[in-house]
Amino acid sequence: MDMWDPQPGWLNTASYGLPPRVAWEALQAALADWRVGATSWEPWDESTTRARESFARLIGADAADVFVGSTVSAAVAPIANALPDGAKVLTDNVEFTSNVFPWQVHADRGVQVVAVPSAELVSSITPGVDVVAVSAVQSSTGDVLDLPAVVAASKQIGALVVLDATQAVGWHPVSVDGVDALIAHSYKWLMSPRGATFGYLSPRLQELCRPSAAGWYAARDVHGSYYGPAMELDPGARRFDQSPAWFSFVGAAPALELVEQIGVDAINKHNLELANEFRAGLGLEPSNSAIVSTELAGAQEAFAAAGIRAAVRDGKLRASFHIYTTRADVHQALSALKTGGLDRG
């Protein structure tokens, strides 16, 4: 792909994505204007609207039901705050803690977080569970959630489904059908600057939650809400907005729009082909994930020696493949492992 400028050997999008040139250039232009005071902030903020609308299209939601913020944990907090005393939250035992800690901090009022192995999640959605808080794709293992099964089981008992889609949106098709909340940071597979988070809240959940972090940006009339005690919040999900980090959204808007232009299905096909070629080189069965997690002692050192950038998570090598990854990157990684005597093919 000639729209990116990666150094060969980048297999770590699950840690952070590389910006497409159009996003990088938009950010540089904004920073140049900021440096000399060439503009007011409103043009930068227009990117927030563009990014919100693009994210909504990517997940099949109405933009009026999407809010913006800076982190996943802060986006989950209003939902956790709305839980009744004694509520039970079910999660995966390898769930990233941004979708665990916001629930756990309510332990003093009896909120219970129960973590089960991935394979037992659906069967554990039984009466007494109030919330299923889980990732669409697990960060440490790359496991892809059976979302239809989770939604179906949750509907049977009236449990909320709160989805962390940070490791999914941008390469894995995700829809808000049957989901009460879908939250994603954009600095990984959506290839945006860190600091631009998006969240979908179903209309039902919007009514249950209090916008306790409301500020001027959450108002119906943003520019008329700078001063004084008169408060009229936006009637939709925008009342949960945090005032955006402008430059993060300046970079996010063109990046998300490019994902739309290429198409998530096309990105998914590209990523899985490369991930499965890598898996085959290790003697592993094909998978439906762009993240490959495997125990391979010495792999980190072999990769470092060859200039391959990947990650180690939960004691395992984690390599991740995205639209700018090439077959040459895959071959370089496999060659590094073979040279180190670590290939299992």
XYZ file of C-alpha atoms in Angstrom:
345
model
C 0.000 0.000 0.000
C 1.536 3.306 -1.091
C -0.628 5.374 1.280
C 1.600 4.532 4.272
C 5.276 4.847 5.041
C 6.094 1.904 7.324
C 9.609 0.711 7.940
C 9.724 -2.988 7.025
C 9.020 -5.372 9.882
C 6.188 -3.570 11.687
C 3.985 -6.350 13.107
C 2.597 -4.474 16.079
C -0.637 -2.722 15.112
C -2.291 -4.312 18.153
C -0.090 -1.873 20.131
C -0.525 1.108 17.816
C -1.383 1.659 14.184
C 0.631 3.622 11.636
C -1.023 6.732 10.224
C -1.942 6.881 6.559
C -0.245 9.732 4.767
C -3.492 11.713 4.501
C -3.899 11.660 8.298
C -0.261 12.524 8.940
C -0.401 15.489 6.566
C -3.640 16.808 8.075
C -2.079 16.666 11.530
C 1.105 18.417 10.402
C -0.927 21.217 8.817
C -2.898 21.719 12.023
C 0.257 21.730 14.124
C 1.843 24.297 11.798
C -1.199 26.560 12.197
C -1.163 26.085 15.970
C 2.511 27.004 16.158
C 1.946 30.462 14.709
C -1.685 31.081 15.680
C -2.898 31.035 12.089
C -6.455 29.948 12.867
C -9.038 29.578 15.574
C -9.848 26.114 16.939
C -13.191 25.647 15.183
C -11.726 24.235 11.930
C -9.858 21.621 13.960
C -13.072 20.704 15.742
C -14.862 20.059 12.469
C -12.724 16.922 12.324
C -14.513 15.644 15.418
C -17.831 15.729 13.577
C -16.340 14.002 10.535
C -14.714 11.316 12.673
C -17.878 10.723 14.698
C -19.921 10.264 11.530
C -17.335 7.958 9.960
C -17.146 5.799 13.079
C -20.936 5.565 13.175
C -21.007 4.316 9.591
C -18.295 1.755 10.313
C -20.337 0.166 13.112
C -23.797 0.618 11.574
C -24.976 3.213 14.095
C -26.686 6.585 13.967
C -24.171 9.385 14.585
C -26.609 10.828 17.145
C -25.931 7.743 19.277
C -22.124 8.137 19.208
C -20.112 10.124 21.738
C -16.430 11.047 21.774
C -13.809 10.951 24.488
C -10.190 10.147 25.165
C -10.024 6.682 26.762
C -12.047 3.487 26.913
C -12.141 3.405 30.700
C -13.566 6.936 30.902
C -16.188 5.971 28.331
C -17.200 2.889 30.345
C -17.414 4.837 33.627
C -20.900 6.374 33.130
C -22.313 2.907 32.455
C -20.668 1.474 35.563
C -21.934 4.419 37.586
C -25.482 3.605 36.495
C -25.425 0.015 37.745
C -27.584 -0.722 40.774
C -25.950 -1.838 44.000
C -25.164 -5.540 43.934
C -25.075 -5.826 40.133
C -23.126 -8.695 38.576
C -20.742 -8.101 35.660
C -19.446 -11.015 33.599
C -16.178 -10.680 31.710
C -13.379 -12.708 30.149
C -10.451 -13.604 32.389
C -8.034 -12.066 29.854
C -10.140 -8.925 29.279
C -8.119 -5.728 28.944
C -8.477 -3.875 32.216
C -10.001 -0.721 30.707
C -13.193 -2.800 30.511
C -12.691 -4.365 33.954
C -11.464 -1.751 36.423
C -14.353 0.722 35.834
C -16.712 -1.986 37.115
C -14.455 -3.214 39.899
C -14.134 0.196 41.541
C -17.802 -0.166 42.533
C -17.103 -3.201 44.716
C -17.825 -1.109 47.804
C -21.508 -1.025 46.813
C -21.664 -4.705 46.024
C -20.957 -4.689 42.291
C -19.383 -8.062 41.524
C -17.096 -8.779 38.581
C -16.876 -12.440 37.581
C -14.169 -13.426 35.080
C -14.326 -16.729 33.201
C -12.199 -18.334 30.445
C -13.066 -17.274 26.901
C -14.457 -20.710 26.038
C -16.907 -20.497 28.958
C -18.163 -16.970 28.424
C -21.362 -17.711 26.509
C -22.377 -20.619 28.750
C -21.819 -18.361 31.781
C -24.415 -15.821 30.615
C -27.103 -17.050 32.972
C -29.778 -15.452 35.178
C -28.192 -13.144 37.720
C -25.759 -11.579 35.250
C -26.604 -7.912 34.677
C -23.805 -6.902 32.305
C -21.583 -8.793 29.884
C -18.450 -6.664 29.445
C -16.133 -8.164 26.851
C -13.892 -7.391 23.883
C -14.840 -8.071 20.280
C -11.253 -9.247 19.767
C -9.035 -10.054 22.727
C -5.845 -8.012 22.993
C -3.615 -10.738 24.432
C -4.816 -13.793 22.517
C -6.382 -12.382 19.362
C -9.497 -14.492 19.973
C -12.507 -13.221 18.011
C -15.709 -13.087 20.041
C -18.806 -14.966 18.888
C -20.815 -11.772 19.195
C -24.144 -13.139 17.900
C -24.012 -15.881 20.543
C -23.208 -13.375 23.292
C -26.037 -11.082 22.179
C -28.543 -13.938 21.967
C -27.667 -15.296 25.413
C -27.703 -11.818 26.966
C -31.103 -10.973 25.485
C -32.594 -14.106 27.018
C -31.799 -12.849 30.532
C -32.031 -9.093 29.916
C -28.304 -8.442 30.465
C -26.545 -5.434 28.969
C -23.794 -6.081 26.416
C -20.880 -3.642 26.714
C -18.351 -4.251 23.958
C -14.761 -3.030 23.831
C -14.064 -3.006 20.084
C -10.633 -1.356 20.215
C -8.897 -4.409 18.739
C -11.618 -4.961 16.132
C -12.940 -1.814 14.456
C -10.852 -1.107 11.375
C -10.222 -4.699 10.310
C -13.016 -6.896 11.703
C -16.650 -6.234 10.724
C -18.553 -5.130 13.837
C -22.176 -4.049 14.180
C -24.114 -2.543 17.073
C -27.090 -4.827 16.423
C -28.154 -6.130 19.829
C -25.325 -4.285 21.597
C -26.009 -1.731 24.327
C -22.590 -0.057 24.239
C -19.674 -0.322 21.825
C -16.540 1.594 22.702
C -13.304 1.765 20.761
C -10.091 3.702 20.934
C -8.871 4.589 17.445
C -5.081 4.531 17.801
C -4.707 0.873 16.855
C -6.550 -0.556 13.829
C -8.112 2.819 12.957
C -4.570 4.251 12.732
C -5.318 7.539 14.490
C -3.401 9.585 17.060
C -3.855 8.348 20.599
C -6.571 10.345 22.350
C -9.592 9.841 20.067
C -12.092 7.378 21.537
C -15.607 6.721 20.230
C -18.568 5.153 21.951
C -22.004 3.984 20.888
C -24.782 4.000 23.483
C -28.171 2.509 22.687
C -31.060 4.917 23.303
C -32.131 2.710 26.233
C -28.702 2.944 27.832
C -28.519 6.677 27.247
C -31.583 7.070 29.434
C -30.085 4.897 32.185
C -26.763 6.742 32.362
C -25.968 10.140 33.847
C -23.534 12.342 31.881
C -21.565 13.080 35.039
C -18.572 14.474 33.125
C -20.713 16.940 31.156
C -19.042 20.180 30.178
C -19.536 22.888 27.612
C -18.964 20.475 24.718
C -21.864 18.276 25.816
C -24.370 21.105 25.456
C -27.035 21.331 22.772
C -25.515 24.686 21.736
C -21.767 24.219 22.174
C -20.876 27.827 21.471
C -23.604 29.185 23.748
C -22.581 27.165 26.781
C -19.260 28.688 27.806
C -20.397 30.459 30.975
C -22.957 30.408 33.733
C -25.347 27.908 35.363
C -27.858 27.496 32.532
C -27.484 23.897 31.322
C -29.188 22.385 28.304
C -27.389 19.213 27.266
C -27.615 17.617 23.850
C -30.580 15.211 23.732
C -28.549 12.419 22.129
C -25.322 10.624 22.989
C -23.382 13.842 22.496
C -24.316 14.792 26.054
C -21.713 12.189 27.078
C -18.987 13.875 25.011
C -15.732 14.836 26.608
C -14.223 17.965 25.134
C -12.061 16.499 22.355
C -8.306 16.605 22.075
C -8.404 18.523 18.802
C -5.286 17.243 17.102
C -6.147 13.618 17.813
C -9.394 14.051 15.908
C -7.707 16.036 13.128
C -5.708 12.896 12.442
C -8.584 10.512 13.137
C -11.078 11.898 10.627
C -9.077 11.208 7.430
C -7.822 7.877 8.813
C -11.349 6.586 9.490
C -12.590 7.868 6.164
C -9.777 5.986 4.420
C -10.796 2.776 6.195
C -14.301 3.336 4.830
C -12.927 3.988 1.349
C -10.855 0.793 1.265
C -13.573 -1.217 2.998
C -13.381 -3.278 6.158
C -14.064 -6.492 4.233
C -11.069 -5.862 1.952
C -8.865 -5.030 4.942
C -10.090 -8.132 6.742
C -9.202 -10.351 3.756
C -5.725 -8.818 3.441
C -4.968 -9.096 7.152
C -6.154 -12.673 7.523
C -4.218 -13.842 4.478
C -0.987 -12.516 5.946
C -1.715 -13.627 9.508
C -2.511 -17.133 8.316
C 0.604 -17.247 6.137
C 2.593 -16.427 9.255
C 0.692 -19.056 11.228
C 1.370 -21.651 8.529
C 5.068 -20.847 8.728
C 4.905 -21.654 12.443
C 2.975 -24.870 11.865
C -0.227 -23.427 13.336
C -3.761 -23.953 12.071
C -5.483 -21.059 10.236
C -7.425 -18.566 12.343
C -9.988 -15.801 11.899
C -7.831 -13.193 13.647
C -5.329 -10.597 12.470
C -3.517 -11.123 15.786
C -1.270 -14.164 16.204
C -0.414 -15.081 19.782
C 1.869 -18.048 20.433
C 4.355 -19.339 22.960
C 7.764 -19.315 21.301
C 10.711 -18.927 23.635
C 13.404 -16.667 22.213
C 11.170 -15.143 19.555
C 11.394 -11.655 21.025
C 15.176 -11.719 20.864
C 15.175 -13.174 17.335
C 12.775 -10.462 16.165
C 14.804 -7.706 17.812
C 17.979 -8.925 16.131
C 16.267 -8.815 12.740
C 14.527 -5.466 13.275
C 11.039 -6.980 13.531
C 8.773 -5.007 15.858
C 6.121 -7.082 17.568
C 5.048 -7.467 21.204
C 4.984 -9.874 24.101
C 1.680 -10.052 25.948
C 0.846 -12.397 28.810
C 4.136 -14.180 28.216
C 3.435 -14.915 24.536
C 4.713 -13.516 21.270
C 2.031 -11.308 19.688
C 2.301 -10.366 16.037
C -0.416 -8.350 14.325
C -1.042 -7.746 10.638
C -2.772 -4.771 9.028
C -3.424 -3.184 5.665
C 0.123 -1.790 5.329
C 1.705 -5.150 6.211
C 3.260 -6.957 3.227
C 4.176 -10.546 2.415
C 7.789 -9.385 2.631
C 7.160 -8.499 6.284
C 5.795 -12.005 6.889
C 8.755 -13.656 5.175
C 11.206 -11.449 7.074
C 9.597 -12.454 10.369
C 9.611 -16.160 9.553
C 13.201 -15.933 8.330
C 14.222 -14.280 11.604
C 12.684 -17.120 13.578
C 14.272 -19.730 11.316
C 17.680 -18.099 11.634
C 17.229 -18.211 15.390
C 16.305 -21.888 15.204
C 12.789 -21.154 16.453
C 10.556 -21.980 13.503
C 8.139 -24.840 14.067
C 7.001 -25.339 10.480
